XYZ file of C-alpha atoms in Angstrom:
698
model
C 100.643 21.947 75.833
C 101.961 24.953 77.604
C 105.114 26.214 76.090
C 104.556 24.435 72.860
C 101.834 26.890 72.246
C 104.526 29.374 73.115
C 105.454 29.797 69.561
C 101.954 29.868 68.186
C 100.520 33.227 67.445
C 97.040 33.615 66.145
C 95.676 30.157 65.974
C 94.042 27.916 68.574
C 94.384 24.704 70.721
C 96.556 21.395 70.458
C 98.806 18.617 71.365
C 98.421 15.445 73.359
C 99.592 12.489 75.323
C 98.992 8.746 75.154
C 95.595 7.582 76.044
C 94.522 4.003 76.507
C 92.289 2.415 73.960
C 92.875 4.980 71.236
C 92.762 2.196 68.686
C 90.319 -0.613 69.201
C 91.146 -2.915 66.316
C 94.152 -3.334 64.063
C 93.881 -2.182 60.462
C 93.660 -4.749 57.720
C 96.946 -6.112 56.516
C 98.317 -3.640 54.017
C 99.472 -4.692 50.603
C 102.993 -6.029 50.770
C 105.440 -3.277 49.903
C 108.455 -3.803 47.706
C 110.916 -5.823 49.748
C 113.812 -3.662 48.601
C 112.104 -0.699 50.316
C 112.248 -2.511 53.626
C 115.786 -3.702 52.999
C 117.108 -0.253 52.262
C 115.221 1.118 55.249
C 117.542 -0.778 57.558
C 120.496 1.446 56.647
C 121.303 4.738 58.318
C 121.115 8.352 57.271
C 121.541 11.634 59.090
C 118.556 13.839 59.691
C 118.231 17.007 57.750
C 116.694 20.200 58.975
C 116.891 23.879 58.615
C 115.857 27.198 60.010
C 118.603 27.787 62.537
C 117.642 30.118 65.341
C 119.681 31.188 68.334
C 118.723 32.280 71.823
C 122.367 32.923 72.761
C 124.845 35.036 70.834
C 128.547 34.230 70.792
C 130.565 37.274 71.772
C 127.528 38.985 73.308
C 126.454 36.607 76.074
C 128.614 35.007 78.754
C 127.217 31.655 77.582
C 129.637 29.501 75.617
C 127.810 28.775 72.351
C 128.640 25.282 71.090
C 127.709 23.457 67.916
C 128.296 20.103 66.247
C 131.837 21.070 65.347
C 132.889 22.231 68.810
C 130.937 20.354 71.484
C 133.070 17.204 71.508
C 136.338 19.096 71.293
C 135.250 21.380 74.111
C 134.006 18.716 76.526
C 136.490 15.910 75.770
C 139.684 15.934 77.852
C 138.981 19.530 78.848
C 140.887 21.182 81.690
C 137.543 22.574 82.873
C 134.192 20.986 83.607
C 131.148 21.942 81.512
C 127.452 22.461 82.117
C 125.727 22.344 78.728
C 122.096 23.164 78.003
C 120.777 21.307 74.952
C 117.795 23.338 73.812
C 115.570 23.963 70.831
C 114.969 27.543 69.789
C 111.267 26.860 69.101
C 110.655 25.526 72.632
C 108.657 27.993 74.715
C 110.265 26.884 77.984
C 113.728 27.274 76.432
C 112.849 30.800 75.311
C 111.460 31.637 78.743
C 114.510 30.174 80.493
C 117.082 31.933 78.283
C 117.347 35.073 80.507
C 118.025 32.859 83.537
C 120.705 30.917 81.663
C 122.352 34.118 80.448
C 122.228 35.541 83.972
C 123.762 32.350 85.374
C 126.603 32.466 82.855
C 127.283 36.093 83.731
C 127.079 35.367 87.455
C 129.726 32.617 87.296
C 131.830 34.200 84.558
C 134.859 34.181 86.884
C 134.546 30.402 87.320
C 135.208 29.706 83.630
C 138.643 28.147 84.092
C 137.033 25.572 86.438
C 133.526 25.118 84.999
C 131.814 26.700 82.005
C 128.181 27.345 81.162
C 127.347 26.497 77.547
C 124.388 26.015 75.236
C 123.763 24.051 72.041
C 120.740 24.576 69.792
C 119.367 21.231 68.611
C 117.041 23.024 66.200
C 119.949 24.029 63.964
C 120.331 21.649 61.057
C 124.047 21.094 61.620
C 123.452 20.194 65.298
C 120.648 17.664 64.946
C 122.906 14.649 64.465
C 125.042 15.494 67.485
C 121.951 15.976 69.676
C 120.888 12.503 68.570
C 124.351 11.193 69.558
C 124.020 12.774 72.999
C 120.620 11.086 73.452
C 118.649 14.307 73.831
C 114.915 13.540 74.035
C 113.437 16.685 75.595
C 114.191 20.394 75.727
C 115.799 21.896 77.595
C 118.142 19.121 78.779
C 121.058 19.976 81.093
C 124.203 17.843 81.107
C 127.416 18.037 83.162
C 130.727 16.951 81.645
C 133.657 16.309 83.982
C 137.132 17.605 83.273
C 139.702 15.335 81.599
C 137.110 12.908 80.252
C 138.919 10.970 77.545
C 136.170 8.615 76.380
C 133.011 9.887 74.706
C 130.183 10.369 77.182
C 126.686 11.808 76.954
C 127.274 13.584 80.290
C 125.508 13.503 83.648
C 121.951 14.775 83.942
C 121.234 17.826 86.083
C 119.701 16.628 89.354
C 118.646 19.857 91.060
C 115.167 20.197 92.620
C 114.466 23.175 90.349
C 116.150 25.329 87.717
C 116.414 28.566 89.654
C 119.719 30.363 89.234
C 120.844 29.740 92.823
C 119.975 26.042 92.642
C 121.889 25.509 89.407
C 124.885 27.455 90.758
C 124.988 25.296 93.864
C 124.715 22.059 91.896
C 127.654 23.265 89.787
C 129.674 23.442 92.994
C 128.530 19.962 94.023
C 129.556 18.685 90.602
C 133.035 20.212 90.944
C 133.453 18.601 94.359
C 132.455 15.215 92.910
C 135.624 15.201 90.814
C 138.335 12.920 92.096
C 141.608 14.495 93.155
C 143.308 13.485 89.915
C 140.524 14.703 87.629
C 139.670 18.006 89.311
C 140.151 21.046 87.069
C 143.632 22.467 87.814
C 142.262 25.996 88.151
C 139.717 24.949 90.782
C 141.020 25.635 94.332
C 140.216 23.194 97.154
C 136.584 23.592 98.150
C 136.518 21.384 101.256
C 136.608 23.165 104.655
C 139.866 23.396 106.564
C 140.244 22.421 110.233
C 140.858 24.861 113.163
C 144.427 23.571 113.364
C 144.950 24.626 109.767
C 143.605 28.090 110.580
C 146.136 28.423 113.417
C 148.906 27.343 111.047
C 147.897 30.057 108.590
C 147.919 32.667 111.383
C 151.442 31.676 112.407
C 152.979 31.576 108.941
C 153.398 34.901 107.201
C 153.284 34.920 103.400
C 153.551 37.363 100.547
C 149.837 37.340 99.830
C 146.485 37.748 101.533
C 144.658 34.752 103.000
C 140.892 35.060 103.438
C 139.091 32.522 105.649
C 135.317 32.379 105.223
C 133.588 30.945 108.299
C 130.161 29.510 107.576
C 127.680 26.802 108.486
C 127.879 23.316 107.015
C 124.938 23.895 104.665
C 126.200 27.204 103.310
C 127.608 27.580 99.803
C 128.816 31.158 100.273
C 132.423 30.264 101.066
C 132.780 28.040 98.022
C 131.181 30.682 95.810
C 133.651 33.317 97.040
C 136.554 30.897 96.483
C 135.481 30.372 92.870
C 134.820 34.102 92.365
C 138.463 34.799 93.180
C 139.916 32.217 90.747
C 140.990 34.860 88.190
C 142.767 36.983 90.831
C 146.309 36.728 92.116
C 147.768 37.961 95.378
C 145.106 36.282 97.512
C 144.096 32.771 98.635
C 140.569 32.053 99.873
C 139.643 29.071 102.039
C 136.591 28.135 104.070
C 136.074 26.796 107.606
C 132.970 25.594 109.443
C 131.468 27.042 112.604
C 131.573 23.788 114.584
C 134.151 24.918 117.193
C 132.372 27.817 118.902
C 135.193 28.411 121.418
C 137.728 28.771 118.646
C 135.470 31.251 116.817
C 135.136 33.327 120.009
C 138.934 33.573 120.274
C 139.001 35.066 116.777
C 136.126 37.402 117.554
C 133.690 35.707 115.167
C 130.253 36.107 116.709
C 128.098 35.118 113.734
C 128.441 33.417 110.381
C 129.001 33.890 107.575
C 132.058 35.975 108.318
C 135.396 36.596 106.629
C 138.683 36.650 108.537
C 141.567 38.227 106.629
C 145.297 37.581 107.147
C 147.400 40.378 105.653
C 150.830 39.880 104.037
C 152.506 41.686 106.990
C 151.111 39.121 109.439
C 148.280 41.186 110.909
C 144.791 39.684 110.835
C 141.201 40.389 111.761
C 137.579 40.337 110.623
C 136.600 42.407 107.625
C 133.617 44.714 107.885
C 131.006 44.548 105.138
C 127.573 46.118 105.062
C 125.841 42.786 104.457
C 127.250 39.263 104.903
C 126.523 38.302 101.306
C 128.614 36.720 98.579
C 128.741 39.853 96.426
C 129.986 41.996 99.333
C 132.716 39.558 100.372
C 133.923 38.956 96.804
C 133.938 42.662 95.936
C 135.870 43.563 99.098
C 138.554 40.937 98.477
C 138.952 41.860 94.816
C 139.528 45.504 95.755
C 142.408 44.859 98.216
C 145.752 46.471 97.408
C 148.032 44.265 95.260
C 145.145 41.917 94.405
C 144.857 41.993 90.630
C 143.337 39.967 87.873
C 145.669 37.482 86.263
C 145.648 36.593 82.596
C 143.959 33.231 82.059
C 144.525 31.123 78.973
C 140.933 30.455 77.953
C 139.788 29.502 74.475
C 138.797 32.593 72.579
C 135.147 33.225 71.924
C 134.148 34.707 68.597
C 133.577 38.449 68.811
C 130.535 38.292 66.622
C 128.166 35.756 65.196
C 129.490 33.860 62.249
C 127.141 33.440 59.337
C 124.528 35.737 60.840
C 121.277 34.587 59.378
C 119.256 36.990 57.278
C 115.559 36.644 58.016
C 113.613 36.963 54.775
C 110.036 38.012 55.409
C 107.370 36.277 53.345
C 104.118 38.126 52.887
C 101.101 35.959 53.674
C 97.353 36.043 54.117
C 96.403 35.175 57.694
C 93.027 33.877 56.523
C 94.766 31.094 54.569
C 96.699 27.933 55.368
C 100.047 27.323 53.680
C 101.352 23.993 52.470
C 104.887 25.159 53.304
C 103.999 25.370 57.026
C 102.471 21.894 57.139
C 105.277 20.277 55.121
C 108.003 22.041 57.119
C 106.362 20.802 60.309
C 106.208 17.250 58.924
C 109.866 17.475 57.942
C 110.863 18.495 61.476
C 108.564 15.917 63.052
C 109.794 12.963 60.975
C 113.455 13.840 60.520
C 114.351 15.687 63.723
C 111.905 15.049 66.563
C 111.700 11.293 65.997
C 115.494 11.161 65.666
C 115.761 11.532 69.457
C 114.685 7.866 69.624
C 117.370 5.536 68.249
C 114.908 2.683 68.073
C 111.167 2.341 68.433
C 109.450 -0.477 70.314
C 106.364 -1.244 72.369
C 104.159 1.749 73.133
C 106.464 4.100 71.214
C 106.176 2.026 68.040
C 102.409 1.692 68.388
C 102.057 5.437 68.922
C 104.084 6.110 65.793
C 102.056 3.607 63.750
C 98.755 5.121 64.869
C 99.923 8.679 64.318
C 101.257 7.911 60.844
C 97.981 6.139 60.028
C 96.022 9.279 60.948
C 98.419 11.419 58.911
C 98.259 9.111 55.889
C 94.468 9.140 55.848
C 93.787 12.774 56.728
C 96.757 14.928 55.668
C 95.394 17.347 53.044
C 98.636 18.343 51.333
C 100.152 17.682 47.945
C 99.838 14.205 46.367
C 103.570 13.473 46.632
C 103.570 14.079 50.405
C 100.382 12.075 50.896
C 101.898 9.213 48.921
C 104.968 9.316 51.168
C 102.769 9.117 54.270
C 100.701 6.291 52.775
C 103.873 4.385 51.895
C 105.242 4.879 55.409
C 101.947 3.739 56.928
C 101.786 0.604 54.765
C 105.389 -0.261 55.555
C 104.885 0.132 59.321
C 101.680 -1.928 59.174
C 103.401 -4.721 57.226
C 106.345 -5.135 59.611
C 106.022 -8.199 61.862
C 108.629 -6.786 64.264
C 108.259 -5.409 67.780
C 111.302 -3.115 67.453
C 112.661 -1.097 64.540
C 115.581 1.346 64.284
C 114.644 4.965 63.679
C 117.074 5.071 60.763
C 114.836 2.616 58.917
C 112.018 5.156 59.123
C 114.383 7.935 58.082
C 115.524 6.080 54.967
C 111.942 5.731 53.806
C 111.210 9.420 54.506
C 114.362 10.324 52.556
C 113.211 8.010 49.744
C 116.481 6.073 49.677
C 114.717 3.363 47.686
C 113.728 5.907 44.974
C 110.013 5.173 44.883
C 108.370 7.129 42.104
C 106.193 10.075 43.052
C 106.981 10.576 46.759
C 108.571 13.702 48.191
C 108.904 15.703 51.414
C 110.914 18.903 51.650
C 114.200 18.543 53.523
C 114.332 22.101 54.815
C 112.165 24.511 56.774
C 110.300 27.423 55.231
C 107.745 29.036 57.519
C 105.085 31.280 55.980
C 101.982 31.654 58.147
C 104.106 30.386 61.063
C 107.083 32.704 60.574
C 107.981 34.938 63.487
C 109.477 38.380 63.825
C 112.589 36.590 65.098
C 113.764 33.225 63.894
C 113.323 31.567 67.300
C 109.661 32.585 67.638
C 106.623 30.590 66.456
C 107.801 28.084 63.822
C 107.430 24.395 64.643
C 104.879 24.595 67.506
C 102.711 26.856 65.338
C 102.840 24.365 62.460
C 102.013 21.508 64.826
C 98.908 23.307 66.044
C 97.838 23.955 62.451
C 98.444 20.320 61.561
C 96.405 19.060 64.516
C 93.494 21.403 63.790
C 93.545 20.308 60.157
C 93.420 16.622 61.136
C 90.394 17.113 63.397
C 88.557 19.007 60.642
C 89.433 16.382 58.006
C 88.240 13.594 60.334
C 84.884 15.361 60.667
C 84.397 16.321 57.012
C 85.796 13.070 55.503
C 84.757 10.301 57.947
C 85.157 7.601 55.267
C 88.897 8.274 55.182
C 89.372 6.347 58.432
C 87.391 3.286 57.382
C 89.423 0.129 57.886
C 91.880 1.681 60.352
C 90.101 0.860 63.613
C 89.470 4.578 64.185
C 86.266 4.949 62.176
C 83.782 4.722 65.076
C 85.779 6.666 67.666
C 85.183 10.458 67.731
C 88.157 10.840 70.081
C 90.519 8.795 67.929
C 92.355 11.714 66.324
C 92.625 13.635 69.608
C 93.844 10.598 71.531
C 96.410 9.800 68.843
C 97.704 13.385 69.028
C 97.734 13.119 72.801
C 99.914 10.026 72.725
C 102.249 11.540 70.154
C 102.766 14.668 72.281
C 103.441 12.598 75.381
C 105.838 10.208 73.653
C 107.741 12.258 71.104
C 107.210 16.000 71.521
C 110.501 17.570 72.584
C 109.079 20.007 75.144
C 108.302 17.786 78.113
C 106.610 20.510 80.178
C 104.375 21.333 77.210
C 103.235 17.730 77.006
C 102.513 17.689 80.734
C 100.388 20.832 80.470
C 98.443 19.385 77.569
C 97.967 16.099 79.381
C 96.401 17.967 82.294
C 93.882 19.545 79.921
C 93.211 16.196 78.242
C 92.539 14.479 81.569
C 90.071 17.182 82.522
C 87.722 17.008 79.578
C 88.814 14.987 76.544
C 86.528 12.122 77.579
C 83.538 14.450 77.113
C 84.081 14.492 73.324
C 81.299 12.420 71.732
C 81.309 13.547 68.081
C 83.941 14.613 65.502
C 82.567 18.178 65.610
C 83.061 18.240 69.364
C 86.647 17.140 68.803
C 87.187 20.189 66.575
C 85.777 22.519 69.215
C 87.641 20.829 72.080
C 90.990 21.427 70.396
C 90.062 25.018 69.580
C 89.089 25.730 73.201
C 92.276 24.240 74.606
C 94.396 26.158 72.136
C 92.817 29.374 73.350
C 93.529 28.296 76.942
C 97.184 27.964 75.985
C 97.155 31.329 74.223
C 95.720 32.937 77.346
C 98.322 31.321 79.587
C 101.237 32.360 77.370
C 100.132 35.929 76.700
C 102.989 38.141 77.897
C 105.398 35.194 78.117
C 108.916 35.683 76.761
C 108.097 33.239 73.972
C 105.284 35.470 72.726
C 106.031 37.125 69.408
C 105.336 40.870 69.756
C 104.303 40.971 66.105
C 101.819 38.114 66.678
C 100.494 38.515 70.231
C 98.657 35.685 71.932
C 95.019 36.544 71.300
C 91.813 34.582 71.635
C 91.315 33.133 68.167
C 89.664 33.584 65.720
C 89.902 37.340 66.067
C 86.884 39.511 65.137
C 88.470 40.581 61.847
C 88.682 36.926 60.744
C 85.269 35.831 61.995
C 82.919 38.621 63.093
C 80.016 36.184 63.480
C 82.025 34.081 65.960
C 81.911 36.875 68.542
C 78.880 38.019 70.464
C 78.075 39.843 73.664
C 75.714 38.499 76.303
C 74.744 40.891 79.108
C 77.819 42.975 78.371
C 80.179 39.997 78.488
C 82.118 38.927 75.399
C 81.398 35.321 74.444
C 81.646 32.885 71.548
C 78.981 31.701 69.144
C 80.252 28.131 68.916
C 78.050 27.314 65.936
C 79.737 30.000 63.866
C 83.135 29.047 65.312
C 82.654 25.466 64.133
C 81.700 26.612 60.634
C 84.696 28.933 60.539
C 87.115 26.190 61.648
C 85.764 23.792 59.041
C 86.277 26.419 56.369
C 89.686 27.630 57.576
C 91.331 24.220 58.121
C 90.085 22.602 54.929
C 92.163 21.563 51.935
C 90.312 24.129 49.816
C 91.866 26.883 51.964
C 95.386 25.507 51.498
C 97.821 27.508 49.347
C 100.974 26.066 47.763
C 102.646 29.487 47.644
C 106.277 29.294 48.843
C 106.154 25.468 48.885
C 109.346 23.601 48.013
C 109.777 22.691 44.367
C 109.103 18.970 44.192
C 111.651 18.622 41.400
C 114.359 19.529 43.914
C 114.057 16.243 45.778
C 117.424 15.256 47.109
C 116.855 11.671 46.089
C 116.700 12.241 42.347
C 114.091 12.604 39.691
C 111.826 9.719 40.598
C 109.232 12.137 41.897
C 109.041 14.219 38.765
C 108.651 11.132 36.595
C 105.970 9.760 38.923
C 103.974 12.985 38.924
C 104.089 13.210 35.146
C 102.837 9.643 35.007
C 100.033 10.458 37.432
C 98.985 13.469 35.381
C 98.890 11.412 32.191
C 96.833 8.665 33.817
C 94.350 10.982 35.571
C 91.275 11.870 33.485
C 91.437 15.557 32.525
C 88.017 16.234 33.963
C 88.923 14.799 37.404
C 88.834 17.566 40.017
C 91.403 18.012 42.754
C 88.846 16.943 45.320
C 88.247 13.651 43.484
C 91.976 12.974 43.287
C 92.264 13.766 46.996
C 89.424 11.368 47.758
C 91.284 8.635 45.915
C 94.463 9.278 47.838
C 92.848 8.753 51.245
C 91.354 5.377 50.454
C 92.629 2.399 52.415
C 95.865 0.930 50.992
C 94.047 -2.158 49.805
C 92.161 -0.184 47.155
C 95.117 1.805 45.900
C 96.111 -0.957 43.535
C 98.733 -3.692 43.765
C 102.357 -2.837 44.316
C 105.249 -4.821 42.860
C 106.642 -7.395 45.236
C 110.123 -8.859 45.492
C 110.915 -12.494 46.366
C 110.139 -13.605 49.899
C 113.766 -14.626 50.416
C 114.868 -11.032 50.012
C 112.069 -9.848 52.302
C 113.216 -12.389 54.880
C 116.804 -11.168 54.706
C 115.565 -7.653 55.426
C 113.454 -8.773 58.357
C 116.561 -10.324 59.887
C 118.389 -7.008 59.565
C 115.533 -5.016 61.044
C 115.288 -7.340 64.025
C 118.714 -6.095 65.157
C 118.443 -2.306 65.489
C 122.049 -2.088 66.627
C 123.353 -4.226 63.799
C 126.203 -3.042 61.652
C 123.950 -2.010 58.817
C 121.850 0.343 60.875
C 124.333 3.143 61.438
C 125.990 3.133 58.021
C 125.089 5.557 55.282
C 123.780 3.936 52.145
C 126.216 4.676 49.361
C 125.303 7.088 46.616
C 123.596 5.701 43.564
C 125.691 4.881 40.526
C 124.226 4.778 37.015
C 124.488 1.366 35.421
C 122.932 0.577 32.028
C 120.816 3.692 32.382
C 119.385 2.590 35.762
C 120.365 4.010 39.139
C 121.798 1.349 41.460
C 123.035 2.057 44.968
C 126.074 0.347 46.430
C 123.702 -1.858 48.426
C 121.982 -2.948 45.210
C 125.340 -3.840 43.683
C 126.351 -5.721 46.834
C 123.144 -7.753 46.703
C 123.823 -8.611 43.074
C 127.311 -9.827 43.943
C 126.021 -11.891 46.866
C 123.297 -13.486 44.740
C 125.787 -14.177 41.970
C 128.225 -15.893 44.341
C 125.406 -17.848 46.006
C 124.056 -19.053 42.661
C 127.562 -20.036 41.509
C 128.096 -22.082 44.656
C 124.698 -23.726 44.214
C 125.494 -24.720 40.640
C 128.872 -26.142 41.689
C 127.262 -28.195 44.457
C 124.643 -29.529 42.064
C 127.314 -30.351 39.489
C 129.381 -32.456 41.928
C 126.246 -34.087 43.330
C 125.110 -35.349 39.943
C 128.647 -36.322 38.970
C 129.068 -38.523 42.047
C 125.598 -39.971 41.526
C 126.314 -40.856 37.893
C 129.508 -42.685 38.871
C 127.641 -44.759 41.437
C 125.038 -45.641 38.833
C 127.719 -46.804 36.388
C 129.380 -49.018 39.016
C 126.050 -50.541 40.031
C 125.033 -51.471 36.469
C 128.449 -52.433 35.147
C 128.739 -56.128 33.985
C 132.297 -57.429 33.451
C 132.959 -59.013 30.059
C 133.224 -62.798 29.892
């Protein structure tokens, strides 16, 4: 996982891609969940997030910084084309590519009235829904938007062979030339080459301005680049011609290409002399001609400074500890943001999610309310007989739309051990590494937790499940590819749960070594081989003058560091602040009253990781209601999927949502109709009986 590790500072090895046979047998059928839970899960809700971080600064960079409120207005029916980078500020490749993108925007600054270079941060909470609308699955993603596009479009994918500045600049030109005559940006001059006859016509007709003719080969982009460079200038027209007619070029004195032939306003003409036949030399020469001046262009104003500049609040932490806030913030981003890139889940994607949630539900060491949420999600996924579900159904459960008592997951990000010196550094990738290390340690120290899942006899199960998650859902595609390469090399050599712990640690250190000195490295938390000597002196030894690891001590250290006993709730979100009401607080109070006072935290944790079948029965709703939900879930694009469930309204002291009230009305009408039908049925039947047994009087 190359750049994913980009944001990790002092902790080791992670991430993964799908592997065949990660789960050998299906888990036992979970206890049927409340049918209303499944019914409400079919409705839609927008993902929440937090922790905005920016790689590009409005007013400081030449990049046009877009957000959810401006991207559609900017790209729809625009007089200019757009090239937009959808990125995530935690993505190591995005961080590393930012200087190139800024340089590109500065390099083509003069092209802005024809095509603009923009960026949108999908990590920002306010932008997550719009990135979902634009079908962004990986970061960075580059999309072109043509000028004068009236209908909503997700844009055209960048198709260059690489992302070097020159390549992207040339594909921008190709994109401009792909516009039809009627849809081409008005400010964009003709980019097609003119014919020799047209050159002769220009030589014969004197005008009031300069005419520059760039002669070049068919494969050259220099002429078109110079044409676009001169868009903001008046008093000059630039065209291009090819070098196909050698005799014609000899008449003009053009012996080699590229070359620039200049026609002056007084009718004189000739080649211009530049030190080097390069774009910068030609453009600079033409811009400096007498009476060639910059014209005022009517471009949308960019803000002079960042609005709502974020204030980074530093949280003091102990690097020898794990923090619940990091793990829960990572879960929040994983479930509400990263998965949101997939509008529906089916086939291998759905199986990967089910397996990953199963591992989380059984091994996550956090607070009881979060574990209960994961267990509920796992049971619900296991109970669904469908081969496709909408993501919004998962989101509704995570957001606790059905108000299940005692479940909670923070809806914002608060990094502690994973905070960086700048908001775009570390963060989510760091928390993902910590989560993965914790899962491997829990699988080794609590093997009974996986009993009944199909994973209990497979020492690679947790690693392979991570591997498939990284490949399928992780936003940084290059990171997943790097991790997959490492997994292919040696993951099959893992034969015990302890070896799984050490394998992940080794690969994390490989990533740290590769990313040391990378732009995504946090200078306050350099990429070091971990654990450092101050954390684990016994882990380090020297053999014949060469530094090496004592893997026995490393294993003991990892088992101590990534255990639930080393987990601190400091800075964790207040569970009473759940956005879905007070169900959690009531549930936790209930749990505290029911738990024996002498029960230790470890015993309560052991209870929480038991298979669902031993957690006790859950209330069930009628099968008819469950069936009606199944029908809704079978159509991910149905009308109910993309509608927000209405807010809850108190009724007789109980919170009912608008969906609950609608169901009541439907059931009431249906029962009324049934009673009416039965009434008429028996009435007609009684009349027939009277006629049949009626004897006329004599």
